[in-house]
Coordinates of C-alpha atoms and ligand atoms in Angstrom, one line a residue:
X4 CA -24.3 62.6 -13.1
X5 CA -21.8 64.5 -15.0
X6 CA -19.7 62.1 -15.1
X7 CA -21.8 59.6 -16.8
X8 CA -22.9 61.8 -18.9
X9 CA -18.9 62.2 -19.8
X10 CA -18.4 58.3 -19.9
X11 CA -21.5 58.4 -22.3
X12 CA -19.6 60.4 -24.8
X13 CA -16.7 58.0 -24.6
X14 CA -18.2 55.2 -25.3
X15 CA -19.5 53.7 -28.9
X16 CA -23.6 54.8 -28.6
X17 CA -25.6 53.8 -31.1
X18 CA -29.2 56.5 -31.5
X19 CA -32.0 56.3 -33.4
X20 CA -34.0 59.5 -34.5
X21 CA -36.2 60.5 -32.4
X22 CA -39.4 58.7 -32.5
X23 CA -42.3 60.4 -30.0
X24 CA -44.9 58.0 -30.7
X25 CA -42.7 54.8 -29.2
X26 CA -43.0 55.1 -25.3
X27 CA -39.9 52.1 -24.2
X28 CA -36.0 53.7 -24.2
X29 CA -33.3 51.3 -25.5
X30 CA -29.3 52.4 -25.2
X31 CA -27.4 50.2 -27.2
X32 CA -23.9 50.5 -27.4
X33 CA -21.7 47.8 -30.1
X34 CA -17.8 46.7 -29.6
X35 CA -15.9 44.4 -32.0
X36 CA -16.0 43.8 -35.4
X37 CA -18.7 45.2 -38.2
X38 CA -20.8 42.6 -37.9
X39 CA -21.5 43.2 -34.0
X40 CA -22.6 47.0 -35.2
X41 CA -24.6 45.5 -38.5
X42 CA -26.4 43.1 -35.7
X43 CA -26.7 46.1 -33.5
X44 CA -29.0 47.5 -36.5
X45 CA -30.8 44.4 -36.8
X46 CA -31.9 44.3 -32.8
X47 CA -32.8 47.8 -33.1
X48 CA -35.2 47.0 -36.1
X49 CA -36.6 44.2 -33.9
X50 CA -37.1 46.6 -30.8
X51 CA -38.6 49.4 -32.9
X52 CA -41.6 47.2 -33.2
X53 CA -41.8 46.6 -29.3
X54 CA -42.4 50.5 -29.2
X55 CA -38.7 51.0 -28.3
X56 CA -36.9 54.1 -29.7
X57 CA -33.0 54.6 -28.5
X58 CA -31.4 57.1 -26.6
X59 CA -27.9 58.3 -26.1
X60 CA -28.5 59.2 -22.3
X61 CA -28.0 56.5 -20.2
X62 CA -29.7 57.3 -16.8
X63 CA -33.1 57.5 -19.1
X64 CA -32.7 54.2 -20.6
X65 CA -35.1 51.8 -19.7
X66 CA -33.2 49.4 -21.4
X67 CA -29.1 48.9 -22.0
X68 CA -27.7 46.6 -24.7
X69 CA -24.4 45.6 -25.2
X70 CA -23.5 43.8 -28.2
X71 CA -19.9 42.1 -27.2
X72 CA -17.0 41.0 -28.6
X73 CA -15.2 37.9 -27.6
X74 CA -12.2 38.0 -30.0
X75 CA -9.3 39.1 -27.3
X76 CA -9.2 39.2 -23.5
X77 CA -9.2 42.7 -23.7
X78 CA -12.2 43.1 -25.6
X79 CA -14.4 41.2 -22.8
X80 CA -12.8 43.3 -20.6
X81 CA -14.1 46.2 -21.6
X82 CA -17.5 44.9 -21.7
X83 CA -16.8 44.0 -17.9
X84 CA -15.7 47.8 -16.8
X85 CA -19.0 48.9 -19.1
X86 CA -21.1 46.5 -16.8
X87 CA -19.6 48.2 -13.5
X88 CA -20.8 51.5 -14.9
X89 CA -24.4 50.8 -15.7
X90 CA -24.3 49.4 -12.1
X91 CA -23.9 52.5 -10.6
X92 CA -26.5 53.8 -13.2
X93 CA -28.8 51.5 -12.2
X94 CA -28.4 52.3 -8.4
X95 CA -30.4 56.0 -9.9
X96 CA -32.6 54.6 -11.9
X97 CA -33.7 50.5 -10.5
X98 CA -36.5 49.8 -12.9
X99 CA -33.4 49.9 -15.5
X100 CA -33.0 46.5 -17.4
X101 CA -29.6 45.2 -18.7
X102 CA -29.1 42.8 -21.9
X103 CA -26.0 41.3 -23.3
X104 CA -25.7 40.5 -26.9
X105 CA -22.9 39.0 -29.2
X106 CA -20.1 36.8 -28.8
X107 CA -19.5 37.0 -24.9
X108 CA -22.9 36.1 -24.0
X109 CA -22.7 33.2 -26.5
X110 CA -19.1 32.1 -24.6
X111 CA -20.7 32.6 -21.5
X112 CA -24.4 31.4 -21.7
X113 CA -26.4 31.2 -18.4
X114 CA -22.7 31.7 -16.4
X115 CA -22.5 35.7 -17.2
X116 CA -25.9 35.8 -14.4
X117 CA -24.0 34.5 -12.0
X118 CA -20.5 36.5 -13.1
X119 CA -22.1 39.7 -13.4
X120 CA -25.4 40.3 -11.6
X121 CA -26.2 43.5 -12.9
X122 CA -27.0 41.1 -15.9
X123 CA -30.9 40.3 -16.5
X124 CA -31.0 39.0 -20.0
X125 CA -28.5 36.9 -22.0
X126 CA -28.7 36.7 -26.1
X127 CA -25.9 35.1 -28.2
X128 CA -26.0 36.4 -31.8
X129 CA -28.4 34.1 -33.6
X130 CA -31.2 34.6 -31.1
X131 CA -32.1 37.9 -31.9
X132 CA -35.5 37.6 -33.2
X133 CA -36.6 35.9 -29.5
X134 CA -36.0 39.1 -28.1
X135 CA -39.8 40.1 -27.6
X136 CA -39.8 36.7 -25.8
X137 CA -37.4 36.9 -23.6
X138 CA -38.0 40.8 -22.9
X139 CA -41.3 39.5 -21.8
X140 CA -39.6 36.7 -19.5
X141 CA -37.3 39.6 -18.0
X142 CA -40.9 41.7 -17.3
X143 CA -42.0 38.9 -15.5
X144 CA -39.7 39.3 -13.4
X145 CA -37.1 36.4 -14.3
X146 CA -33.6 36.8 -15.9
X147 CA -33.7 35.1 -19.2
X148 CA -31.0 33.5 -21.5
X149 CA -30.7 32.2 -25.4
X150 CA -27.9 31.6 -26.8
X151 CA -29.3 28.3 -29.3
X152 CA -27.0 28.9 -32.5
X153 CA -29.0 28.2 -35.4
X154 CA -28.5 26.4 -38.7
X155 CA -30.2 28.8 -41.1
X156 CA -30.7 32.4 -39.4
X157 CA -29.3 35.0 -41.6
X158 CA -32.5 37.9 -40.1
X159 CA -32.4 38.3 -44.4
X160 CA -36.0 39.5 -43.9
X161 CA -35.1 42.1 -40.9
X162 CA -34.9 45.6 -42.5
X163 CA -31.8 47.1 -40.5
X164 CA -32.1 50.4 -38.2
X165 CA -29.4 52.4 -39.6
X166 CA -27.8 53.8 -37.0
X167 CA -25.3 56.5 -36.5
X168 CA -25.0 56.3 -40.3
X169 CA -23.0 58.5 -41.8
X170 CA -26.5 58.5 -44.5
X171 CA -23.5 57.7 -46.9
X172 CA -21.7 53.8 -46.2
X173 CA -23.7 50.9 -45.0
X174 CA -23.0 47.7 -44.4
X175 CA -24.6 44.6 -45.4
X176 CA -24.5 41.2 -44.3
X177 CA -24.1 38.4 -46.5
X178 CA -22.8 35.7 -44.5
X179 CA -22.7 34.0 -40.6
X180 CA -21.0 32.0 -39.0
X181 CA -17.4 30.2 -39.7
X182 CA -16.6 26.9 -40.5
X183 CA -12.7 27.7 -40.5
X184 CA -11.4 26.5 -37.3
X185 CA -8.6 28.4 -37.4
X186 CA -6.6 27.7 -34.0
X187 CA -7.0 30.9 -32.4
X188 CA -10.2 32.1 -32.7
X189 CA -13.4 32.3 -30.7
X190 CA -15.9 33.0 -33.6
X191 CA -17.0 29.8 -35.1
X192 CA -17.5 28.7 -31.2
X193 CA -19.6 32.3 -30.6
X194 CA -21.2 32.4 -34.0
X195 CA -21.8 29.2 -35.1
X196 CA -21.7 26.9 -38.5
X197 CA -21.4 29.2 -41.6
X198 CA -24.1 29.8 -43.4
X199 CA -25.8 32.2 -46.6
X200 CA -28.1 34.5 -47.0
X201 CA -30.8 34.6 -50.0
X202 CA -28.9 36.5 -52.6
X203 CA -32.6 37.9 -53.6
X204 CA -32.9 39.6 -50.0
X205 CA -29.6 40.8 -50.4
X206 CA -30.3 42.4 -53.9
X207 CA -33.4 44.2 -52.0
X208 CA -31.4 45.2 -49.6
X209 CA -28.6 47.3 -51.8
X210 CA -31.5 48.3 -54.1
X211 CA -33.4 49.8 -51.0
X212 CA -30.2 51.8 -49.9
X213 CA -29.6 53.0 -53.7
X214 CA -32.9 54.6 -53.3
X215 CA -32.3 56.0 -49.5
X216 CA -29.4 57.9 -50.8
X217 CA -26.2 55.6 -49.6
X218 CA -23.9 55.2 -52.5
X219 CA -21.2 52.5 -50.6
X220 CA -22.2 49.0 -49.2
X221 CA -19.7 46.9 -47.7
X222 CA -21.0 43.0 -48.2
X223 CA -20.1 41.6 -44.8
X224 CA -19.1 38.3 -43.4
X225 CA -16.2 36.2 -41.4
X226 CA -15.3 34.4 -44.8
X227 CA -17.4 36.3 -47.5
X228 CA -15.2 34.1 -50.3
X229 CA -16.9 31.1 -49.4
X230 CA -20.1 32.4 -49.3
X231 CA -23.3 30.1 -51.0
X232 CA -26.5 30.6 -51.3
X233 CA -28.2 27.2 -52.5
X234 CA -31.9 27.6 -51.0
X235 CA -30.7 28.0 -47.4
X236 CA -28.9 26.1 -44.7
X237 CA -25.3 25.0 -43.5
X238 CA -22.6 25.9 -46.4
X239 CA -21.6 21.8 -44.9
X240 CA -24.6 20.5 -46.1
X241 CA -24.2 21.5 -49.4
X242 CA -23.6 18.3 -50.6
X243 CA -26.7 17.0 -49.4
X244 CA -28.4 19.8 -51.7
X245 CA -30.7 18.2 -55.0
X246 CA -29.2 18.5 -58.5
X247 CA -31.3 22.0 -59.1
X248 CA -29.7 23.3 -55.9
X249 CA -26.9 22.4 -57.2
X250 CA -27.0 23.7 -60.7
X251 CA -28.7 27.2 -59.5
X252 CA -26.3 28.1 -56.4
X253 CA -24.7 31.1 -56.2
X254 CA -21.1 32.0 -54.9
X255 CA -19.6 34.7 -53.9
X256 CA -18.0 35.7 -57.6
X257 CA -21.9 35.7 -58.6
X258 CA -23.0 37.3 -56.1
X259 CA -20.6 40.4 -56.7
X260 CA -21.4 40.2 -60.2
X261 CA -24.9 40.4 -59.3
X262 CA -24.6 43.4 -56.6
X263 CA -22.5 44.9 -59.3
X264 CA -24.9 45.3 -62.3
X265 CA -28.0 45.3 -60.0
X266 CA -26.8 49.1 -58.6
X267 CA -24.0 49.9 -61.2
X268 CA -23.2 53.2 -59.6
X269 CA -23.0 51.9 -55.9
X270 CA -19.7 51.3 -55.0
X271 CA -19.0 47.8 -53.4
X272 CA -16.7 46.8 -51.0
X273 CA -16.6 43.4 -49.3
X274 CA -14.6 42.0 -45.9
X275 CA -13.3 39.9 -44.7
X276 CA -11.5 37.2 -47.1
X277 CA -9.1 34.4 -46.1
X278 CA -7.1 33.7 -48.6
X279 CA -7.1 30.0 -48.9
X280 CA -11.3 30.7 -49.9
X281 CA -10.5 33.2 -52.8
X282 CA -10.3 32.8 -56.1
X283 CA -9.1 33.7 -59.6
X284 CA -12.6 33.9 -60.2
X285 CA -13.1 36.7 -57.5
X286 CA -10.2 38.7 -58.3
X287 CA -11.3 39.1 -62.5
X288 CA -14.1 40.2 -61.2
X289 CA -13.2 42.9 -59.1
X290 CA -11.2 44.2 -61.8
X291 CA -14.6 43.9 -64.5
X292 CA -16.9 46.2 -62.7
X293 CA -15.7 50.2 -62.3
X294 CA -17.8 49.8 -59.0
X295 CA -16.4 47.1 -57.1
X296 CA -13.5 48.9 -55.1
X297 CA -9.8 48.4 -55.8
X298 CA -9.2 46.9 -52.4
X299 CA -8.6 43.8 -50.7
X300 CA -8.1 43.1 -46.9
X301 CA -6.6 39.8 -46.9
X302 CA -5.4 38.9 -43.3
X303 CA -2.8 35.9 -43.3
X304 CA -1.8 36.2 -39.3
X305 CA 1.7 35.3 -40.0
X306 CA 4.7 34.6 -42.4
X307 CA 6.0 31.5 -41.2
X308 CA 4.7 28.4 -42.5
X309 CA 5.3 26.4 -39.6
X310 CA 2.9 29.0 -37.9
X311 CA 0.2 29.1 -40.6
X312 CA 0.5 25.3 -39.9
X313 CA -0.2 25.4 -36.2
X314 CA -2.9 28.2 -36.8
X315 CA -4.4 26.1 -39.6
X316 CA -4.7 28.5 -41.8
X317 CA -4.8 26.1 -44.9
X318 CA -2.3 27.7 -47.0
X319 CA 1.5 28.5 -47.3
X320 CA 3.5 31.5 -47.3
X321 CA 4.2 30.7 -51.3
X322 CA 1.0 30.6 -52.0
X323 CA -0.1 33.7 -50.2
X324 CA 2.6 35.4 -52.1
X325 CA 1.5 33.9 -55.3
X326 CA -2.0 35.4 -54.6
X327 CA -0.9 38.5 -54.1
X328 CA 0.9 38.7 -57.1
X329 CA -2.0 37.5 -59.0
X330 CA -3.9 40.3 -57.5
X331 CA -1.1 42.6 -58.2
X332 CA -1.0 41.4 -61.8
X333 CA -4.9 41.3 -62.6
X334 CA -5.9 44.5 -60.8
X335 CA -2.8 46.6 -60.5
X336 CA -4.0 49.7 -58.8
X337 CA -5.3 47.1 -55.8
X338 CA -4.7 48.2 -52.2
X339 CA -4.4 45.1 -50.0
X340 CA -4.5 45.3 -46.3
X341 CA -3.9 42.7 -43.9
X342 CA -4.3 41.3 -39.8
X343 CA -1.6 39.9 -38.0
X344 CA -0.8 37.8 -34.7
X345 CA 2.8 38.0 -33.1
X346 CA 3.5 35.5 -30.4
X347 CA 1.3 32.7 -31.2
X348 CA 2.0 29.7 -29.0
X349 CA 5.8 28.2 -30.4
X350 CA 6.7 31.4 -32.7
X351 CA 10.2 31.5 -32.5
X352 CA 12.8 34.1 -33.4
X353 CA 13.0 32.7 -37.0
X354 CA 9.3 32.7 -37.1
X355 CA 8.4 36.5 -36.2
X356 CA 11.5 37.4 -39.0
X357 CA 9.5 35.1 -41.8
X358 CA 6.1 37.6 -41.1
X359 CA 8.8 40.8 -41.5
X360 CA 10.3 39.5 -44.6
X361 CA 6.3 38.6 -45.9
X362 CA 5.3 42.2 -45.1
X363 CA 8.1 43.7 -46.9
X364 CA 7.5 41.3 -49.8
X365 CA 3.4 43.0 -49.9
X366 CA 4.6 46.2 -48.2
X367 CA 0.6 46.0 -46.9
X368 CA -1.1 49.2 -47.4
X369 CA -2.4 49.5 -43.9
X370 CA -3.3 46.4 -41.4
X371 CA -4.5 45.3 -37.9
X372 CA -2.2 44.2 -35.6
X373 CA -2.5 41.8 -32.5
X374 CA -0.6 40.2 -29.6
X375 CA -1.9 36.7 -29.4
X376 CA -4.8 36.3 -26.7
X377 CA -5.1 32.6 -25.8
X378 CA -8.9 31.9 -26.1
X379 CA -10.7 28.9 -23.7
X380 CA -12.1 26.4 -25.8
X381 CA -10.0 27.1 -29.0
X382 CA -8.0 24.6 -30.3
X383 CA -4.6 26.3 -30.3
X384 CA -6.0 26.7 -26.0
X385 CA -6.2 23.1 -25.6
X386 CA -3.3 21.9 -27.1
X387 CA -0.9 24.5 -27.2
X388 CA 0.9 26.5 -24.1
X389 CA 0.8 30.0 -24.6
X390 CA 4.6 30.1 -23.8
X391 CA 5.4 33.6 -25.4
X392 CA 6.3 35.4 -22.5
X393 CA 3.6 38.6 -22.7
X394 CA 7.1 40.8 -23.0
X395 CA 8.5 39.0 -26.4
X396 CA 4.4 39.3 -27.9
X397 CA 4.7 42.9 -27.3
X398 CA 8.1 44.1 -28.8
X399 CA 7.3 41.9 -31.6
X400 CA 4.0 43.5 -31.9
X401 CA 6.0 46.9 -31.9
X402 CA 8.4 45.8 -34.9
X403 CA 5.7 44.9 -36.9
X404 CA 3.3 48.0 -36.2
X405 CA 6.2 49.9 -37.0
X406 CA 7.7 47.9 -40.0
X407 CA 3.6 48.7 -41.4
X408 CA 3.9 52.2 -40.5
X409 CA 6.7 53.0 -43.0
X410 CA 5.0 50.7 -45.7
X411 CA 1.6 52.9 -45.5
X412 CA 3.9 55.7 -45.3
X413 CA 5.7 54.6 -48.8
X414 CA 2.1 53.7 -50.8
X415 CA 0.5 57.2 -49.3
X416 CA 3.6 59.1 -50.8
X417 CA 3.1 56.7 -54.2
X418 CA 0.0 58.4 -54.5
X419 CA 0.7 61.9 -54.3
X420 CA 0.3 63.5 -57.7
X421 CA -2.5 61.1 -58.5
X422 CA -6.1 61.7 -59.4
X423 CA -8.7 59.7 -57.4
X424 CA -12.6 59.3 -57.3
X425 CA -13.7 60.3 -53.9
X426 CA -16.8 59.2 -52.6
X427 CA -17.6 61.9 -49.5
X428 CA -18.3 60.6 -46.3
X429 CA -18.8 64.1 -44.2
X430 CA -16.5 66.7 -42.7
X431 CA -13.4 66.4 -41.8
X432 CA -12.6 65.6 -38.5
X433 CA -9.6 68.4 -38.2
X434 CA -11.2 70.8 -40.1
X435 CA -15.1 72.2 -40.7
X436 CA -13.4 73.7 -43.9
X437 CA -12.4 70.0 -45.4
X438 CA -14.4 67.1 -47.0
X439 CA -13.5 63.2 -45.6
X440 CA -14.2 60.9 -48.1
X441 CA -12.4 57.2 -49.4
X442 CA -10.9 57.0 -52.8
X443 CA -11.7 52.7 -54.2
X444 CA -8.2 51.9 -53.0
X445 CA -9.6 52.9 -49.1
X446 CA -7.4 55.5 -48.6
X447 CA -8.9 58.6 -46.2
X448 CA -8.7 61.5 -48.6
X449 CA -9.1 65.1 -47.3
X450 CA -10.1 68.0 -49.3
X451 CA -11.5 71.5 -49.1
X452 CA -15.4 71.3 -49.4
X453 CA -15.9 74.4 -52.2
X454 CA -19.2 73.7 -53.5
X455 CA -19.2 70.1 -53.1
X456 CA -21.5 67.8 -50.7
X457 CA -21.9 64.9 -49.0
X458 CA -23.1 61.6 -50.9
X459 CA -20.9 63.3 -54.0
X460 CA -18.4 61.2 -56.2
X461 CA -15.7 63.9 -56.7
X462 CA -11.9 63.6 -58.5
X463 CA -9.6 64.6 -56.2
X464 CA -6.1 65.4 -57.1
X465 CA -3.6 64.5 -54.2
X466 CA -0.8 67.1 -53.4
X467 CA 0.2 65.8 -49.9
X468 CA 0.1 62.8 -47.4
X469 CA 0.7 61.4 -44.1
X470 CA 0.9 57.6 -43.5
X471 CA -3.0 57.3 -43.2
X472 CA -4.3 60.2 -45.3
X473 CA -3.9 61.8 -48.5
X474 CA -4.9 65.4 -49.0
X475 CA -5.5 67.1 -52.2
X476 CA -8.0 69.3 -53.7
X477 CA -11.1 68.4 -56.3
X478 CA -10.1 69.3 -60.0
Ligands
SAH528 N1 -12.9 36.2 -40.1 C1 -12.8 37.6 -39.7 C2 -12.7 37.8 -38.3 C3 -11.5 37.4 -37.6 S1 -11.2 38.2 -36.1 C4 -11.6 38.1 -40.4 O1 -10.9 37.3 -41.1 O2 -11.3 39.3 -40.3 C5 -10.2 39.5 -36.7 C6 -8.8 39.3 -36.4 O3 -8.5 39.2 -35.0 C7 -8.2 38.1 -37.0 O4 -7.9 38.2 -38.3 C8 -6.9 37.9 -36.2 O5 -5.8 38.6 -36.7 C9 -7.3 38.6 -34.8 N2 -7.5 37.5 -33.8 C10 -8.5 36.6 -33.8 N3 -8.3 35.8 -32.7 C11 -7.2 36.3 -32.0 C12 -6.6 35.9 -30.8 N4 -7.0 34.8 -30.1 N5 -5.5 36.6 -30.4 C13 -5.1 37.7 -31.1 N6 -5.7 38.1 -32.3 C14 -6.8 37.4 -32.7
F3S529 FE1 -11.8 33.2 -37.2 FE2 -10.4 32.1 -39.1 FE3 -13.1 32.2 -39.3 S1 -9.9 34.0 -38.1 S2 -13.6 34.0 -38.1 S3 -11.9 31.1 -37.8 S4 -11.6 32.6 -40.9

């Protein structure tokens, strides 16, 4: 038993607060990107009204969740080694049921039964609110599946569980869905057609934290530049939408305009945008409202346009470089982050130097890094051979993970001597006797706490970094 208890700890547990009047115990655990843990609040608010209330002990659960992510290999297969585990949970306690959520179950509908029989119930992201449904089906005594994408869910009128929240950050989900397409990836196969949500609901929904105490939303979605709202539906049938559609939609510019002078003291963040869906329009108004944050994370994948080609990512290496220097020149205390993939199917010597000589162009202030993953059922899987050999990805991977090190390295050290507003996020992680907290740029800023507390905007004057932190004291 101890060591569950031990492979508890290690994994990503979602809790609730306790709640003694709700009989049912759900363990959820999230992997993957922000929006699998902003869904994983949305099912908890759906299972809170089934009586459920979450644990963090596993043997107790009546009920495990996992909420998946699809995006590499190595993501599903640590959803796999999680699914051997809660077998041998389940030999203790046999009345236990087990759900998958997200992108995996979407992938691998009805087949994850067979694959995995530890598996009773199957539920791909936009099928969320059939849970009481299918919960029911699984009572009965029959495994039950949903993975029907839909053209219009956005659960806008599901009030989020916040969980694990920091009481501080939240995030908010604005968009779902990817129309995209770009070679590589899974998503718009596991999430489905893009679509808006009601800016109105949004608006509640960042007035409703302001008032809870959180004083930092981060508007989520796969493309939130190309979000619009125009009364509901696909952002592809927009040009079926009347003339009053039309005239009254709202983009994403809006939209931050809107969240901005709606909660003028909430700081706003945003991810994730591909660059060939932003605008000049977005980046003014970043720079117009104090409260939208200095920061931009702008993945490009790679710097050679051959590559951006074959990824169809629907822009050139000029252009990305153009963008940035618009951002540079419009908002110049931006911090701009990025993701990358070395070893795409084709990249070439020549190629993987074009994404060194980009990076040291932006000289990125931090960014995600990634050996390509062949997906099935992407395009770049059906018509290109993944023929870098695993070897070349990986020392490529290495060059570039290092070449970014020394570039964070260089914008920490350009801050020291700077004064920041730091919004705290809690303690320190190294030290009781230090605040954590995020200046607008992103940057992790560590301080000693003095009188100060969490929730509190404080100027922070930096004296010292490393490549990922800056550590000053409050002046
Ligand atoms: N639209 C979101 C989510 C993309 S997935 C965004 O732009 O952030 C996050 C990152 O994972 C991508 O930007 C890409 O760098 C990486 N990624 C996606 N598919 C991949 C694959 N098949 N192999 C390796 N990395 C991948
Ligand atoms: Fe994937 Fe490209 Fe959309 S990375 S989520 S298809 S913007």
């Amino acid at each position: 038993m101890e060591k569950l208890i031990e492979e508890k700890r290690q994994g990503e547990c979602l809790y609730l607060p306790e709640n003694s009047a709700a009989e049912k115990k759900l363990y959820i655990e999230s992997y993957g990107c922000a929006m699998n843990f902003s869904d994983s609040e949305i099912v908890a608010s759906i299972l809170k009204d089934l009586g459920y209330r979450t644990t963090q002990l596993l043997e107790e659960a009546d009920l495990i969740l996992v909420n998946t992510c699809s995006i590499r290999e190595k993501a599903e297969q640590t959803v796999r080694k999680r699914l051997e585990l809660f077998q041998s949970v389940k030999k203790i306690n046999p009345g236990m049921k087990v759900g998958v959520l997200g992108c995996m179950a979407e992938r691998l509908k009805s087949k994850f039964l067979e694959e995995e029989k530890i598996v009773d119930l199957v539920v791909g992201p936009d099928a969320y609110k059939d849970l009481p449904n299918l919960l029911q089906e699984v009572s009965d005594g029959r495994n039950a599946v949903n993975v029907i994408l839909s053209k219009d869910e956005t659960y806008g009128d599901v009030s989020p569980v916040r969980l694990q929240s920091n009481g501080v950050t939240a995030f908010v989900s604005i968009t779902r869905g990817c129309d995209n397409m770009c070679t590589f990836c899974v998503v718009p196969f596991t999430r489905g057609r893009e679509r808006s949500r009601d800016a109105q609901s949004i608006l509640q929904e960042v007035n409703d934290l302001w008032n809870e105490g959180y004083r930092e939303i981060t508007l989520l979605g796969q493309n939130v530049d190309s979000y619009l709202w125009y009364g509901g539906g696909l952002k592809k049938d927009f040009i079926k939408a009347s003339e009053f559609e039309k005239a009254t939609a709202v983009k994403f510019a809006d939209l931050l305009r809107l969240v901005a002078k709606a909660q003028p003291k909430m700081r706003i963040r945003f991810s994730t945008s591909n660059p060939q869906d932003m605008d000049l329009e977005v980046i003014r108004t970043i720079a117009s409202y104090d409260n939208i944050c200095k920061y931009i994370h702008l993945p490009v994948q790679s710097g050679s346009n051959r590559i951006l080609f074959e990824m169809n990512r629907r822009h050139s290496r000029e252009q990305y470089m153009q963008m940035i220097d618009q951002i540079r020149t419009i908002i110049p205390d931006c911090a701009i982050s990025h993701d990358m993939i070395t070893g795409f199917p084709t990249e070439t010597e020549a190629d993987h130097r074009d994404t060194l000589d980009l990076m040291e162009y932006v000289k990125y202030d931090y960014g995600y890094m990634f050996a390509y993953s062949e997906r099935p059922g992407t395009p770049a899987a059906k018509k290109l051979k993944d023929d870098v050999p695993d070897a070349v990805k990986k020392r490529r991977l290495q060059e570039i993970v290092a070449l970014q090190r020394n570039h964070s390295l260089f914008r920490s050290q350009q801050q020291v001597g700077k004064t920041f507003e730091v919004l705290i996020e809690g303690e320190s992680k190294k030290s009781p006797a230090h605040w954590m907290g995020r200046n607008a740029q992103n940057s992790v800023v560590v301080f000693p706490k003095e009188n100060h507390q969490k929730g509190d905007f404080v100027q922070v004057k930096v004296e010292s970094c490393t490549s990922a932190t800056l550590i000053g004291k409050a002046v």
